[in-house]
Structures are given as C-alpha cells and as structure tokens.
Amino acid sequence: MIDYKDPKYTSTERANALLSLMTNEEKVGQMMPLAYKFMTREEALEWAKKGLGSYLHVLGDNADELQRTAINETRLGIPIIFGIDCIHGHALNEYATVFPTQLTMAQSFDREAMRKCGRVSATEVRCDSLHWTFSPVFCIGRDTRWGRINETFGEDPYLIGELGAAIVDGYQNNFVDNSCIMACAKHYIAYGESVGGRDAYDSMVSERMIRETFLPPFQKAAKAGCKTYMTGYQSVDGVPMNSNRRLLREVLKEEVGVDGFVITDWANVRSLIENQKVCDNFEDASRVSIDAGNDMIMQTEEFYDATLKLIENGQVDMKHIDDSVFRILKAKFDMGLFEHPFDKPDRSKICCDEHVAVDLEVTRESMTLLKNDGVLPINTKKIRKIAVIGPNADDLEAQYGDWSCGAANGHRKPATSMLKGIKKRAKKVGIEVIYKKGCDIEKPGKRGFDAAIKAAKESDLIIAVMGDYIELNGEYKSRATLDLPGEQTALLMELKKTKKPIVLVMVNGKPLCINWEAENMNAILETFNSGMVGGTAAAEILFGDVNPSGKLPISFPRTAGQVPVHYNYLPGWHGGKYKDIEEGPLYPFGFGLSYTTFEYSDLSVSKTEFTEADGEIIVTAKIKNTGKVKGTEIAQMYIHDVVGTVMRPVLELKGFERVDLDAGEEKTVSFTLPIEELKVVEQNLEKALEKGDFEIMVGGSSVDLPLMTTIKAV
Ligand code: NOJ
C-alpha cells in the first residue's frame, strides 16, 4: 500500500493512494474554493475543518491559520491551496510591486521580460502564504468596447500565446522552490468575443473559429505546463461555458490534454440558475457543471450539499468526481504542498530593488510612440518651462488601472505618477514644471480650463496627460463609445490655440478613438496602465534617456462603429469597408515609432518547398539602424496563406524578435516558423497543412513589411 505522505512516490501514485482513502464529503470539499472576504473568520475555520480544498483572497496570518486547521484538524491533513488575483502584480499587498497591465506589457513583445515579471509576482505572492494566481488572461481582445481589454495581451493569438506561455513559465518555474505558484489560463474560451463587446454575454463563434483563433493560446498554455484553467462567464453559441461539455471536457481536457485542473469563474454554477437559466436548482447546476468538466467550483457554497445529494442518489458520475479530486490532489503534490505547507520566501523580497528593476525594465519597453513631429525627445536647451496638464498626470489609480485593488493608496516607495516622473527628470536639467489639472474625467465642466491655458501660455511646451479612468475598464465595464471621455478633447482644442507644442501622454485602459489628437498633437506617447514606475519610464522616454521601442499589440479604431478592426481579418468581396470613414485602423497592430530608423534587407528562408516532415522553416533577415542613436526594433514576421479550402486571414503574425542596435549597426534576425503554425482548420474541423503557396513577410509593423518571399507546401 502506498503511503500518500511518503515523498518517495510520484505525485500520481500519492494522489491515487489518498483518493482511495477519502469519503464523499472529503472529496466534494476538495472541489470547493470559497472567498474569505465573504465569510467570518469562524465560518472560514469551520469550512477548513470540513476539508475545504481552497480559499480565495486571504493573505498571510489568516491563511496560515486556515492551513494549520486543515493540516492538524482534519482526518487526512490535506493542505489548502490559496488563490489570488495577482493580475499585474500582487496588488492586495500594499507594499508589493505593481506591474503594468497585460495589455501594457504586451507592447514590449518581450517573452523574457514576461518570464521575469512572472518570477517576481510569484515570489511576492508566495511571501503572503499563497500558491496560486488567476493569471494570465489568454482571451483575445478584438472588440475594444469590451471592458476587460486591459487584461488581455491584445488582439493576436500568436502574440498572446507566446507572452502568456512565458509568464506561466515565470509563475510556475517547475515548482523548484518556495518562490513558485500555479498559473491559471483564463477565461476559457472566446470570452472576449461576446456580442457587441458586452461582458459576460453570449459569444457567437463557431467551433471552427474557436479552433483556429481562440484555442491556440490555450494550447500554448498547456504546452508550457500551465496547472489550471478557468471557465469563463460567457456562453458560446447559446451554451453557457460552465455547462459546455463539448468545449470543456472534450476539447480542452481530452483533446488538448491539460495536466492540471479546471476551475469555474466566480459563482458560475449559481449563474446557470440565476442568469443563464439553463437549470432551476443547485443539484442540476452542480451536475451539469461537473459533467461538463469543471473540477473546482468557485464561490458557490450550495455546491457542497447539492453534490453530496447527487452522489447519494447516483445522479452524478463518480468517475468525474474522482478525476477532479485526483487532479486537484496531484497539483498539491506537484507543488510540494504536503511537504512544505508553510514554506515561503523572505518578506524582504517584496518590492525589493531587484524586483523594482525588473518592473522598470519592462515598463520602459511597454510604451509606444504613436506620433512625433520632432518635438521629442525634449530639447533641454531650448525648453525651459513645461506645463503638465491633464486629469491623469497626478492620478496613480488611473495609471495602475484595473485590478490594482486600491494599490494606489498603498505604501510603495517607488510609486511615481507621470507628474512626479516628469518633474524629477526636468529638475536635473533645470527645467521648471508647472501643473494644472485642467479638467476632471468623471465630472464634466470647464472650470479648470482658464488656469491650464494660462500655464500653457507661460510655458515652452505642454505635456498633456489624458485618457480614461478605472471605472471605464474592467468586469461589467464595457463601453459603447470609445472617445476620450469628458472635456479632455475640448481642453486640448483650447491648448492648441496657444500655439505651444503639445505632447499627449495617454494613460488609459484600452485603445481610444483619438482622431483629432492624431491630427493635431505634435507627439503622442501611449502608456496605457503603466503601473508603479510608469512616471519614471515615461519621463525617460520624453527626455530621450530611453529610446521608445514599444509596438501596438492591438489596433486603434477610428470610431466605435468600426470595431472590431483587427489586422488579421478575412478578405471579402467588398473588403468590409465603410462609406463614412477612412479604411483601416487609426493606428495599426505592430506599429510604433522610435527616435531612430531601421532598414530591413536580405530576407532568406531555409526551404522554399516543404512538407510537414520538415518540422520548421528558418526565416532570416538583416536589420540596420540607419539613424543617429541606438535603438531597439521589434522585428515582425507575418505569413499569408495565398489560397485555402477555407478563407485565410490577410496576414498572420508568426514570429517576433527584439533587436538592439547601435547607431549604424546591422544584425541578422532569425525566426523559427513551425510548420504546425501554417496549418488550416478545414471544414471538417481537422487541422491540415494544405498544399500551395505561403507568402512570408518581415518588417516593423503589420502595415510596413518591406521584405517578402514565397514558400510552397508540396
Ligand atoms: C471573476 C473574474 O472574472 C476572474 O477573472 C477572477 O479571477 C475571479 N473573479 C476571482 O476573483
């Protein structure tokens, strides 16, 4: 008989041995995470004695107390796994590092930076006795009206998969020590594609589209060994995701084959009854949720009694319950929780210098210069006085963005608003900075205009810091309009009349329709939600200490009616054009300016004719920095499958690399193109490599691809 407490056995052997000893009550308990903040301490301890498998949103000593109870006061002593929404840093700890949001960091196109951020966040989360984050988001952000765009890595499945897999690896790091946590790939699947960009709604997508566009990022998560997956709030084609046996059990668990478990989103089981109305009682809702393939049921207390009743009446397949509990136990063994339930890194790691340095490095890479008529970098000889104007200049909450959970009020020493960063940098060269808010985003009114205009007139340069705020981004915060909210454009129009040059620094959760600004500003720097050190990084870019290198992971629509406007659209007879606006996005995917220029040449491919057996093709190109300062280019490789049995996107990103180049320097960049990435999901839903031509293109954005060659599948 295998002793489940003996570490000489494998996790699989131990989980099976433990499972064979468990009562039905103990099994169902393991399937339940409840939120600590919605119970009293006594209730939480009661649940721990009943063998609750997991809690959410509980930190430090409170978590340790529950853990002691589980280990010492339950029959089998199964440790609890504690989960948290560490979405862009451990925001619930007021001293922890706050990274830029996922959308912001996606501008870096930097896999290694994502891995490092994952490592930092995991270490800090673990310091608070927690083992699991509900991150990263693998949703595709194509409908920018959707409130949760800021949580995505943008619009492209390839980019999302690459960056997501890297951060998963950073969080988990093979569970080598006490600085590792489980990742959670969420929200399965096509959650962001809901009709009209409405949150937690129906996504009208076909299974072919799912397999072609929405599944690949989750497949990359599985390949990276991601331990957990979250079922979204949405329905797909009228079937709530939580009861979608086909997509969850058959496609995700059986076909993709995840080594880990699936957790529902918050109260999804209750939602089947109250919102989606496919069940009318908890027994039924629990039964269909288990049958569909959910292993853990988040925040639905009624699941406990309902499931025990189902078991008693033989109304649920015990095979499914056992499989779920096995998966949960195995994850706990894999993490080393049975051996080291209280093990954690030293608290001095929280927001330590090394972690702040990682944050600063990625934040510098995560800002995109959208326009520059030469006003940037700031000429510190000519400019002697700067007017910083705008509602987001001195607003850490807007800068941190969604899921910062009040972090802006926390005690983070490196925290730097845009205003603070600009002031500090300007002081070094004796430039005077005056600040006027000008207007408020939430409360309409022009009362602040006069003071702002006066400050502008007295200055040599205006830095306007504008955008949106936290209430316009997040769960249930979709927008039907995507303009700069409030009086901000009106204020910019007044400032423009002063004839002073204006640099617009955008602090916002997602692409906004800034057509007038694109025409009329001298420069625009997009910083999205840049987190704790955003002000430092933006100032470094504005003053030219850092050459901007970010590229857009998402297209900017001209107007909300044009959404979705992603670059990888399907071709069509009339090309999907509108009569009343210019074609294409305002700013396209992959676009971003630098203070230098780059030239591409010498495209070559390792094979011009290939079969599946070739495995991969190597694509190389030369890039030269043709300007006067060093810079970093994000070189991008796209493909176009010329003719397919089903329509093929006009372009598909299939490779990217960051290339650092001194002025005048030339380097060769190399991309590996797996043949797998060229396959098509055919009408029968099978993936196949179809014979024929593929165009291979390399360049600096989806609309600037100077190099092209053709390869052929034979
Ligand atoms: C609901 C959100 O949709 C999900 O992303 C989050 O992880 C859970 N709540 C837990 O807080």
XYZ file of C-alpha atoms and ligand atoms in Angstrom:
725
model
C 0.000 0.000 0.000
C 1.398 3.402 -0.974
C 1.625 5.943 1.849
C 0.440 9.252 0.366
C 2.605 11.117 2.877
C 5.783 9.470 1.613
C 7.562 11.742 -0.915
C 9.436 8.812 -2.438
C 6.323 8.044 -4.516
C 5.289 10.063 -7.551
C 2.543 12.694 -7.338
C 0.279 10.417 -9.371
C 0.818 7.470 -7.024
C 0.307 9.625 -3.948
C -2.823 11.309 -5.311
C -4.358 7.937 -6.192
C -3.486 6.493 -2.780
C -5.003 9.463 -0.980
C -8.104 9.446 -3.157
C -8.771 5.820 -2.254
C -8.988 6.793 1.438
C -11.398 9.705 1.029
C -15.069 9.949 1.950
C -17.523 11.661 -0.372
C -17.601 14.698 1.945
C -13.817 14.991 1.788
C -13.873 14.697 -1.982
C -16.516 17.373 -2.516
C -14.715 19.662 -0.036
C -11.568 19.492 -2.150
C -13.551 20.720 -5.148
C -14.518 23.985 -3.472
C -12.723 27.324 -3.217
C -14.594 29.996 -1.238
C -13.749 33.666 -0.821
C -12.520 34.526 2.655
C -13.736 38.086 2.451
C -17.347 36.920 2.296
C -17.264 34.872 5.498
C -16.486 35.432 9.132
C -13.235 34.012 10.480
C -15.255 31.387 12.372
C -17.118 30.296 9.253
C -13.847 30.033 7.369
C -12.357 27.847 10.104
C -15.486 25.647 10.108
C -15.080 25.075 6.393
C -11.396 24.250 6.894
C -12.389 21.551 9.390
C -14.820 20.164 6.817
C -11.902 19.849 4.404
C -12.343 22.796 2.040
C -9.742 22.435 -0.712
C -9.084 26.096 -1.394
C -9.761 29.694 -0.388
C -9.540 32.894 -2.376
C -8.393 36.317 -1.381
C -6.917 35.650 2.059
C -3.406 36.698 2.994
C -0.624 35.911 5.428
C -1.548 35.037 9.012
C -5.198 34.409 8.191
C -4.173 31.950 5.509
C -1.662 30.275 7.829
C -4.339 29.827 10.485
C -6.601 28.059 7.995
C -3.699 25.952 6.802
C -2.877 24.817 10.348
C -6.511 23.863 10.837
C -6.604 21.830 7.635
C -3.393 20.016 8.442
C -3.953 19.386 12.134
C -7.688 19.152 12.489
C -8.830 17.086 9.531
C -8.598 13.315 9.249
C -6.244 13.257 6.258
C -4.453 16.586 6.762
C -4.743 17.704 3.150
C -3.182 21.173 2.758
C -5.234 24.052 1.387
C -4.303 25.818 -1.784
C -4.743 29.610 -1.560
C -5.585 31.548 -4.716
C -5.412 35.240 -5.507
C -5.946 37.594 -8.415
C -2.351 38.684 -8.847
C -3.132 40.119 -12.273
C -0.312 42.600 -12.812
C 1.494 42.277 -9.527
C 0.347 41.339 -6.046
C -1.900 44.375 -5.660
C -3.623 43.144 -2.487
C -0.409 43.659 -0.558
C 0.062 47.408 -0.164
C 3.857 47.106 -0.289
C 4.142 44.820 -3.330
C 5.356 45.557 -6.864
C 2.666 46.753 -9.308
C 3.495 45.913 -12.910
C 1.864 47.449 -15.971
C -1.328 45.665 -17.061
C -1.114 42.793 -19.530
C -2.166 44.989 -22.456
C 0.519 47.488 -21.498
C 3.254 44.874 -21.175
C 2.248 43.299 -24.482
C 3.711 46.403 -26.157
C 7.143 45.050 -25.230
C 6.765 41.903 -27.380
C 9.294 40.534 -24.875
C 8.966 36.915 -23.824
C 11.892 37.013 -21.400
C 10.543 40.127 -19.679
C 7.201 38.342 -19.192
C 9.007 35.409 -17.626
C 10.849 37.719 -15.249
C 7.626 39.508 -14.241
C 6.067 36.137 -13.544
C 9.007 35.235 -11.294
C 8.747 38.498 -9.337
C 4.977 38.279 -8.858
C 5.152 34.629 -7.843
C 7.801 35.321 -5.231
C 5.841 38.218 -3.737
C 2.565 36.281 -3.710
C 4.261 33.343 -2.048
C 5.553 35.656 0.704
C 1.903 36.027 1.770
C 1.396 32.241 2.058
C -0.421 31.966 -1.283
C 0.168 29.402 -4.006
C -1.901 30.277 -6.996
C -2.745 33.251 -9.191
C -5.723 33.596 -11.540
C -3.483 34.851 -14.301
C -2.625 35.185 -17.166
C -5.550 36.083 -19.396
C -5.398 34.236 -22.726
C -8.520 35.948 -24.109
C -8.301 37.646 -27.472
C -9.046 41.364 -27.327
C -10.620 42.218 -30.657
C -13.774 44.043 -29.642
C -12.349 47.050 -27.867
C -15.748 48.016 -26.451
C -15.292 45.078 -24.068
C -14.435 46.246 -20.547
C -11.683 43.703 -19.995
C -9.455 44.575 -22.964
C -6.839 45.861 -20.495
C -6.470 42.340 -19.086
C -5.544 40.808 -22.456
C -2.251 40.708 -24.338
C -4.086 42.340 -27.252
C -5.697 41.055 -30.430
C -3.325 38.478 -31.837
C -3.481 34.755 -30.965
C 0.207 34.180 -31.686
C 1.424 37.089 -29.546
C -0.971 36.165 -26.736
C 0.173 32.542 -26.760
C 3.867 33.437 -26.734
C 3.697 36.059 -23.981
C 1.174 34.074 -21.955
C 3.270 30.895 -22.056
C 6.310 32.901 -20.935
C 4.562 34.372 -17.902
C 3.123 30.939 -16.999
C 6.673 29.626 -17.010
C 7.727 32.525 -14.809
C 4.965 31.939 -12.253
C 5.439 28.176 -12.046
C 9.161 27.742 -12.743
C 8.676 23.963 -12.484
C 7.848 24.387 -8.785
C 11.533 24.146 -7.958
C 11.293 26.079 -4.706
C 9.139 28.222 -2.434
C 9.023 31.110 -4.927
C 6.723 29.301 -7.382
C 2.953 29.493 -7.779
C 0.396 27.851 -10.021
C -0.776 29.858 -13.023
C -4.336 29.878 -14.322
C -5.053 30.300 -18.030
C -8.329 32.147 -18.321
C -11.058 32.688 -19.369
C -11.833 29.620 -21.459
C -12.941 30.338 -24.265
C -13.879 33.211 -26.645
C -14.979 35.233 -23.592
C -13.769 38.489 -25.167
C -15.678 37.855 -28.357
C -19.100 38.363 -26.811
C -21.712 40.062 -28.961
C -21.254 43.834 -29.039
C -18.332 43.677 -26.618
C -20.775 43.222 -23.736
C -19.230 41.498 -20.726
C -20.324 38.040 -19.548
C -22.612 37.579 -22.523
C -23.061 35.250 -25.481
C -20.179 34.745 -27.902
C -21.475 33.862 -31.328
C -18.476 31.917 -32.572
C -18.285 28.612 -34.387
C -16.148 25.694 -33.307
C -14.009 26.192 -36.418
C -13.266 29.761 -35.341
C -12.547 28.553 -31.841
C -10.070 26.011 -33.069
C -8.424 28.411 -35.466
C -8.271 31.575 -33.380
C -9.236 31.179 -29.733
C -7.839 27.757 -28.822
C -4.183 28.165 -29.925
C -3.226 30.428 -26.969
C -4.668 27.865 -24.531
C -2.766 25.126 -26.353
C 0.419 27.098 -25.740
C -0.541 27.408 -22.062
C -0.945 23.640 -21.878
C 2.382 23.123 -23.614
C 4.016 25.395 -21.047
C 2.606 23.099 -18.343
C 0.046 25.561 -17.014
C -1.560 23.884 -13.999
C -5.025 25.407 -14.018
C -7.656 26.818 -16.409
C -10.684 28.989 -15.699
C -14.075 28.596 -17.321
C -15.411 31.999 -18.371
C -18.680 33.735 -17.504
C -19.919 33.666 -21.098
C -21.983 31.328 -23.189
C -20.796 30.160 -26.585
C -23.459 29.892 -29.233
C -26.132 29.772 -26.554
C -24.450 27.166 -24.329
C -23.063 28.536 -21.047
C -19.358 27.809 -20.921
C -19.844 26.276 -17.495
C -22.105 23.566 -18.891
C -20.322 23.233 -22.226
C -19.214 19.606 -22.145
C -18.048 19.676 -25.760
C -15.626 22.590 -25.432
C -14.529 21.936 -21.875
C -14.295 18.201 -21.305
C -13.871 17.023 -24.875
C -11.788 19.789 -26.430
C -9.782 21.252 -23.528
C -9.354 18.313 -21.191
C -9.363 15.331 -23.531
C -8.044 16.712 -26.781
C -5.642 19.441 -25.685
C -4.902 17.297 -22.649
C -4.166 19.641 -19.796
C -2.067 18.403 -16.889
C -3.944 20.147 -14.139
C -7.456 21.164 -13.272
C -10.259 23.450 -14.375
C -11.851 25.980 -12.045
C -15.099 27.785 -12.773
C -15.223 31.534 -12.643
C -16.903 33.256 -9.691
C -20.378 31.802 -8.932
C -20.691 30.320 -12.419
C -22.768 27.443 -11.042
C -25.215 29.891 -9.485
C -25.255 31.823 -12.756
C -26.581 28.760 -14.611
C -29.711 29.180 -12.494
C -29.966 32.914 -11.929
C -28.635 34.457 -15.124
C -28.258 31.955 -17.903
C -31.334 29.963 -16.912
C -30.381 26.536 -18.132
C -31.019 24.993 -14.683
C -33.565 25.719 -11.980
C -31.895 24.229 -8.892
C -28.409 23.707 -7.430
C -28.391 19.945 -7.843
C -28.957 20.250 -11.546
C -26.495 23.142 -11.890
C -23.845 21.186 -9.960
C -24.443 18.058 -12.007
C -24.083 19.772 -15.393
C -21.011 21.697 -14.195
C -19.268 18.506 -13.088
C -20.330 16.661 -16.207
C -19.022 19.499 -18.397
C -15.550 19.085 -16.896
C -15.178 21.689 -14.141
C -13.018 20.334 -11.327
C -13.218 23.187 -8.836
C -16.339 25.242 -8.280
C -15.556 28.817 -7.295
C -17.740 30.578 -4.759
C -20.964 28.579 -4.718
C -21.493 27.176 -1.204
C -24.631 25.343 -2.272
C -22.466 23.040 -4.392
C -21.441 21.082 -1.267
C -24.851 19.781 -0.188
C -26.154 19.551 -3.726
C -23.274 17.345 -4.879
C -23.432 15.079 -1.846
C -27.106 14.533 -2.613
C -26.308 13.810 -6.265
C -23.749 11.202 -5.168
C -26.187 9.637 -2.711
C -28.848 9.342 -5.407
C -26.411 8.060 -8.030
C -27.116 11.082 -10.235
C -23.540 12.074 -10.908
C -20.802 10.038 -12.492
C -18.392 9.168 -9.653
C -15.648 8.774 -12.280
C -15.830 12.512 -12.901
C -15.699 13.435 -9.218
C -12.723 11.127 -8.677
C -10.951 12.526 -11.712
C -11.456 16.097 -10.465
C -10.233 15.325 -6.961
C -7.280 13.401 -8.354
C -6.275 16.414 -10.475
C -6.509 18.778 -7.503
C -4.533 16.494 -5.201
C -1.902 15.856 -7.839
C -1.402 19.615 -8.264
C -0.942 19.946 -4.492
C 1.637 17.147 -4.512
C 3.387 18.616 -7.581
C 3.722 21.930 -5.770
C 5.295 20.240 -2.749
C 2.457 21.490 -0.512
C 2.281 18.315 1.567
C 5.963 18.601 2.443
C 6.163 22.379 2.848
C 2.728 23.842 3.532
C 4.092 26.967 5.226
C 7.279 27.472 3.287
C 7.695 30.998 1.912
C 10.408 33.365 0.741
C 11.802 36.064 2.990
C 9.450 39.044 3.179
C 12.298 41.410 2.314
C 11.785 40.226 -1.264
C 8.561 42.248 -1.533
C 9.215 45.212 -3.805
C 12.963 44.799 -3.292
C 15.378 46.732 -5.530
C 15.826 43.752 -7.800
C 12.059 43.482 -8.344
C 11.676 47.211 -8.972
C 14.457 46.955 -11.555
C 12.558 44.194 -13.392
C 9.426 46.345 -13.309
C 11.249 49.415 -14.619
C 12.886 47.444 -17.406
C 9.587 46.089 -18.724
C 7.785 49.423 -18.241
C 10.379 51.206 -20.398
C 9.689 48.659 -23.140
C 5.923 48.977 -22.726
C 5.192 52.430 -24.110
C 4.528 53.172 -27.766
C 5.354 56.395 -29.555
C 2.405 56.908 -31.921
C 3.323 60.281 -33.378
C 6.348 62.582 -33.307
C 6.966 65.635 -35.475
C 10.393 66.080 -33.909
C 9.278 67.670 -30.639
C 10.543 64.562 -28.850
C 12.930 63.906 -27.295
C 12.563 67.172 -25.404
C 15.257 69.643 -26.388
C 16.536 70.533 -22.929
C 18.499 73.512 -24.256
C 15.521 75.251 -25.824
C 12.728 74.211 -23.490
C 12.969 75.954 -20.121
C 9.442 75.660 -18.804
C 6.933 72.826 -19.201
C 3.214 72.915 -18.412
C 1.981 69.478 -17.365
C -1.785 69.472 -17.835
C -4.487 66.873 -17.556
C -6.540 64.719 -15.208
C -4.230 61.696 -15.378
C -0.958 63.491 -14.690
C -1.209 63.020 -10.954
C -3.508 60.023 -10.621
C -1.878 56.765 -9.598
C -5.180 54.924 -9.665
C -5.715 55.727 -13.346
C -2.080 54.893 -14.019
C -2.279 51.494 -12.254
C -5.568 50.590 -13.932
C -7.937 47.739 -13.293
C -7.141 45.003 -10.734
C -4.946 47.347 -8.755
C -7.317 46.816 -5.820
C -6.580 50.087 -4.098
C -2.837 49.684 -4.636
C -2.599 53.379 -5.486
C -3.177 54.171 -1.819
C -0.528 51.703 -0.709
C 2.964 52.242 0.614
C 5.004 51.594 -2.473
C 8.161 53.649 -2.269
C 8.998 53.625 -5.995
C 5.456 54.739 -6.953
C 5.825 57.566 -9.486
C 2.990 59.388 -11.193
C 3.550 60.938 -14.607
C 3.825 64.360 -12.980
C 6.340 63.214 -10.392
C 8.453 61.461 -13.038
C 8.495 64.485 -15.354
C 9.256 66.906 -12.514
C 12.130 64.820 -11.223
C 13.712 64.441 -14.649
C 13.184 68.102 -15.598
C 14.792 69.279 -12.363
C 18.050 67.566 -13.332
C 18.416 69.963 -16.258
C 16.932 72.977 -14.534
C 13.617 72.963 -16.405
C 10.701 74.428 -14.488
C 7.465 72.408 -14.396
C 4.047 73.800 -13.587
C 0.999 71.594 -13.214
C -2.689 72.269 -13.764
C -5.281 69.518 -13.857
C -7.436 71.421 -16.362
C -10.454 69.153 -16.139
C -11.832 66.095 -14.480
C -12.765 62.914 -16.340
C -15.697 61.862 -14.221
C -17.238 65.253 -13.501
C -17.901 67.337 -16.595
C -17.099 71.059 -16.522
C -14.625 73.581 -17.874
C -13.804 75.337 -14.664
C -10.150 74.333 -14.779
C -9.603 75.422 -18.380
C -8.510 79.023 -17.714
C -5.758 78.098 -15.274
C -4.491 75.403 -17.647
C -4.454 77.791 -20.623
C -2.623 80.414 -18.561
C 0.010 77.838 -17.555
C 0.338 76.749 -21.169
C 0.875 80.311 -22.377
C 3.685 80.802 -19.851
C 5.479 77.641 -20.955
C 7.582 76.454 -23.891
C 5.998 73.010 -24.104
C 2.758 71.388 -22.986
C 2.699 67.791 -21.802
C -0.965 66.803 -21.663
C -1.609 63.626 -19.687
C -5.058 62.326 -20.574
C -7.012 59.122 -21.039
C -9.658 57.271 -19.086
C -10.092 56.013 -15.549
C -10.653 52.872 -13.618
C -14.469 52.978 -13.777
C -14.361 52.659 -17.569
C -12.347 49.445 -17.559
C -12.941 46.026 -16.071
C -15.670 43.490 -15.420
C -19.101 44.760 -16.472
C -17.479 47.993 -17.661
C -17.869 47.708 -21.403
C -18.303 50.962 -23.337
C -20.471 51.765 -26.342
C -18.380 54.851 -27.132
C -14.618 54.897 -27.256
C -13.825 58.602 -27.339
C -11.617 60.390 -24.838
C -14.168 60.818 -22.056
C -15.304 64.120 -20.566
C -13.953 67.503 -21.663
C -10.440 66.352 -22.467
C -10.555 66.902 -26.237
C -12.238 70.276 -25.671
C -9.362 71.244 -23.377
C -6.780 70.082 -25.912
C -8.509 72.225 -28.549
C -8.125 75.262 -26.311
C -4.494 74.431 -25.556
C -3.809 74.090 -29.267
C -4.883 77.717 -29.715
C -1.906 78.818 -27.586
C 0.304 77.593 -30.470
C 2.632 75.911 -27.979
C 3.829 72.431 -28.957
C 1.772 69.693 -27.279
C 2.926 66.202 -26.352
C -0.013 63.977 -25.453
C 0.776 61.213 -22.962
C -2.092 58.730 -22.875
C -2.945 56.938 -19.618
C -5.837 54.637 -20.464
C -7.074 51.069 -20.258
C -7.540 50.406 -23.951
C -7.395 51.968 -27.420
C -9.458 55.148 -27.644
C -10.622 56.941 -30.783
C -8.208 59.856 -30.844
C -8.629 61.066 -34.419
C -8.491 64.791 -33.643
C -5.500 64.263 -31.378
C -3.688 62.237 -34.042
C -4.088 65.169 -36.446
C -3.348 67.993 -34.045
C -0.848 66.898 -31.417
C 2.880 67.255 -32.030
C 3.597 63.914 -30.407
C 1.616 61.113 -28.772
C 3.030 58.564 -26.337
C 0.694 55.670 -25.455
C 1.438 54.349 -21.963
C -1.862 52.546 -21.162
C -1.752 51.485 -17.466
C 1.951 51.514 -16.753
C 1.895 50.639 -13.061
C 4.150 51.718 -10.247
C 7.104 53.150 -12.150
C 5.168 54.465 -15.149
C 6.099 58.084 -14.427
C 9.795 57.280 -14.311
C 9.739 55.325 -17.574
C 7.631 57.898 -19.432
C 9.942 60.741 -18.352
C 12.985 58.780 -19.519
C 11.358 58.398 -22.933
C 10.175 62.014 -23.180
C 13.654 63.308 -22.362
C 15.402 60.808 -24.644
C 17.249 58.793 -21.982
C 15.404 55.768 -23.310
C 14.531 55.305 -26.958
C 10.916 54.112 -27.218
C 10.611 50.581 -28.559
C 7.010 49.522 -27.852
C 4.705 48.375 -30.639
C 0.935 48.150 -30.526
C -0.466 44.726 -29.610
C -3.902 45.964 -30.642
C -5.366 48.133 -33.413
C -6.816 51.573 -32.642
C -10.283 52.036 -34.157
C -11.254 55.363 -35.726
C -14.708 55.121 -34.206
C -16.548 52.584 -32.059
C -18.755 51.659 -35.026
C -15.685 50.288 -36.823
C -14.950 47.734 -34.093
C -13.659 45.034 -34.471
C -10.842 46.262 -36.651
C -8.088 43.713 -36.049
C -5.317 43.325 -38.635
C -5.788 39.596 -39.263
C -9.253 39.838 -40.796
C -10.645 37.603 -43.510
C -10.749 39.018 -47.041
C -14.112 39.665 -48.701
C -15.610 40.942 -51.908
C -16.206 44.471 -50.676
C -13.416 44.166 -48.166
C -15.551 45.160 -45.213
C -15.114 48.895 -45.870
C -17.349 51.665 -44.511
C -18.662 54.567 -46.587
C -18.201 57.255 -43.986
C -14.715 56.665 -42.572
C -11.262 56.062 -43.916
C -10.334 52.420 -44.332
C -8.316 50.579 -41.689
C -7.500 51.463 -38.098
C -6.178 54.798 -36.887
C -3.060 53.055 -35.593
C -2.399 49.503 -36.758
C -1.232 46.380 -34.965
C 2.530 46.172 -34.564
C 3.024 49.910 -35.128
C 5.351 52.079 -33.026
C 7.908 54.833 -33.679
C 11.461 55.212 -32.456
C 13.931 58.117 -32.210
C 15.946 56.268 -34.843
C 15.136 54.499 -38.116
C 15.598 50.900 -39.232
C 16.128 49.356 -42.631
C 15.313 45.739 -43.493
C 17.098 43.670 -46.164
C 18.228 40.197 -47.278
C 15.238 38.015 -46.469
C 16.033 34.331 -46.747
C 14.289 31.076 -45.922
C 15.822 27.683 -45.116
C 13.438 25.965 -47.581
C 11.368 27.234 -50.459
C 9.472 23.944 -50.812
C 8.465 21.929 -47.785
C 6.307 19.158 -46.383
C 5.005 18.528 -42.885
C 8.002 16.259 -42.236
C 10.322 19.274 -42.415
C 9.072 20.373 -38.995
C 10.093 24.007 -39.258
C 11.449 26.690 -41.543
C 14.067 29.216 -40.522
C 13.486 32.738 -41.799
C 16.276 35.309 -41.561
C 16.601 38.987 -42.433
C 19.037 41.816 -41.847
C 18.123 44.938 -39.886
C 20.209 48.079 -39.818
C 19.894 51.071 -37.511
C 20.105 53.890 -40.044
C 19.679 56.738 -37.562
C 21.942 58.576 -35.154
C 21.035 56.976 -31.819
C 20.907 53.415 -30.531
C 17.520 51.779 -30.501
C 15.564 48.549 -30.309
C 13.407 47.296 -33.141
C 10.692 44.689 -32.746
C 11.112 42.766 -35.978
C 7.925 41.009 -37.029
C 7.353 38.070 -39.351
C 3.933 37.534 -40.904
C 2.549 34.888 -43.216
C -0.264 34.823 -45.735
C -1.675 31.528 -46.932
C -2.478 32.508 -50.507
C -5.323 30.066 -51.246
C -7.055 27.807 -48.710
C -10.063 25.492 -48.704
C -11.474 27.912 -46.125
C -10.747 31.632 -46.200
C -7.398 32.665 -44.802
C -6.608 35.887 -42.881
C -4.913 38.574 -44.952
C -1.937 38.433 -42.556
C -0.934 36.331 -39.549
C 1.890 37.140 -37.149
C 4.098 34.075 -36.729
C 7.313 35.431 -35.282
C 8.797 38.443 -33.498
C 12.148 39.333 -32.001
C 13.515 42.377 -30.198
C 16.773 43.523 -31.772
C 19.065 46.043 -30.014
C 21.134 48.094 -32.452
C 23.702 50.845 -32.001
C 23.601 53.705 -34.498
C 24.781 52.324 -37.846
C 24.849 48.733 -36.597
C 23.423 45.846 -38.623
C 22.346 42.442 -37.321
C 20.730 39.328 -38.710
C 17.474 38.340 -37.061
C 16.231 34.793 -37.211
C 12.679 33.443 -36.778
C 11.686 29.809 -36.384
C 8.459 29.053 -38.195
C 6.997 25.689 -37.113
C 5.072 24.032 -39.969
C 2.305 23.480 -37.404
C 1.674 27.254 -37.486
C 0.849 27.025 -41.206
C -1.967 24.532 -40.780
C -5.575 25.320 -41.556
C -8.651 24.201 -39.630
C -10.616 22.766 -42.510
C -14.377 22.453 -42.853
C -14.311 19.099 -41.048
C -12.664 20.833 -38.029
C -9.421 18.897 -38.556
C -6.128 20.767 -38.840
C -4.170 20.130 -42.025
C -1.279 21.537 -43.998
C -2.764 22.450 -47.364
C -0.564 22.363 -50.443
C 0.254 25.657 -52.138
C 1.964 28.993 -51.640
C 2.574 30.926 -48.445
C 3.895 34.474 -48.517
C 6.455 35.258 -45.838
C 6.822 38.920 -44.904
C 9.180 40.692 -42.499
C 9.171 44.258 -41.276
C 8.419 46.688 -38.493
C 4.606 46.574 -38.311
C 1.567 44.931 -39.888
C 1.441 47.793 -42.430
C 5.161 48.118 -43.052
C 6.517 44.856 -44.417
C 9.258 45.680 -46.934
C 10.513 42.104 -47.322
C 8.526 39.322 -48.956
C 9.176 35.889 -50.390
C 7.061 32.854 -51.212
C 7.410 29.288 -49.960
C 5.404 26.287 -51.124
C 3.888 23.333 -49.320
C 4.237 20.345 -51.668
C -14.127 36.971 -11.630
C -13.211 37.251 -12.758
O -13.880 37.097 -13.984
C -11.967 36.365 -12.748
O -11.093 36.831 -13.728
C -11.337 36.355 -11.386
O -10.166 35.581 -11.400
C -12.349 35.810 -10.389
N -13.487 36.707 -10.369
C -11.780 35.664 -8.974
O -11.661 36.875 -8.365
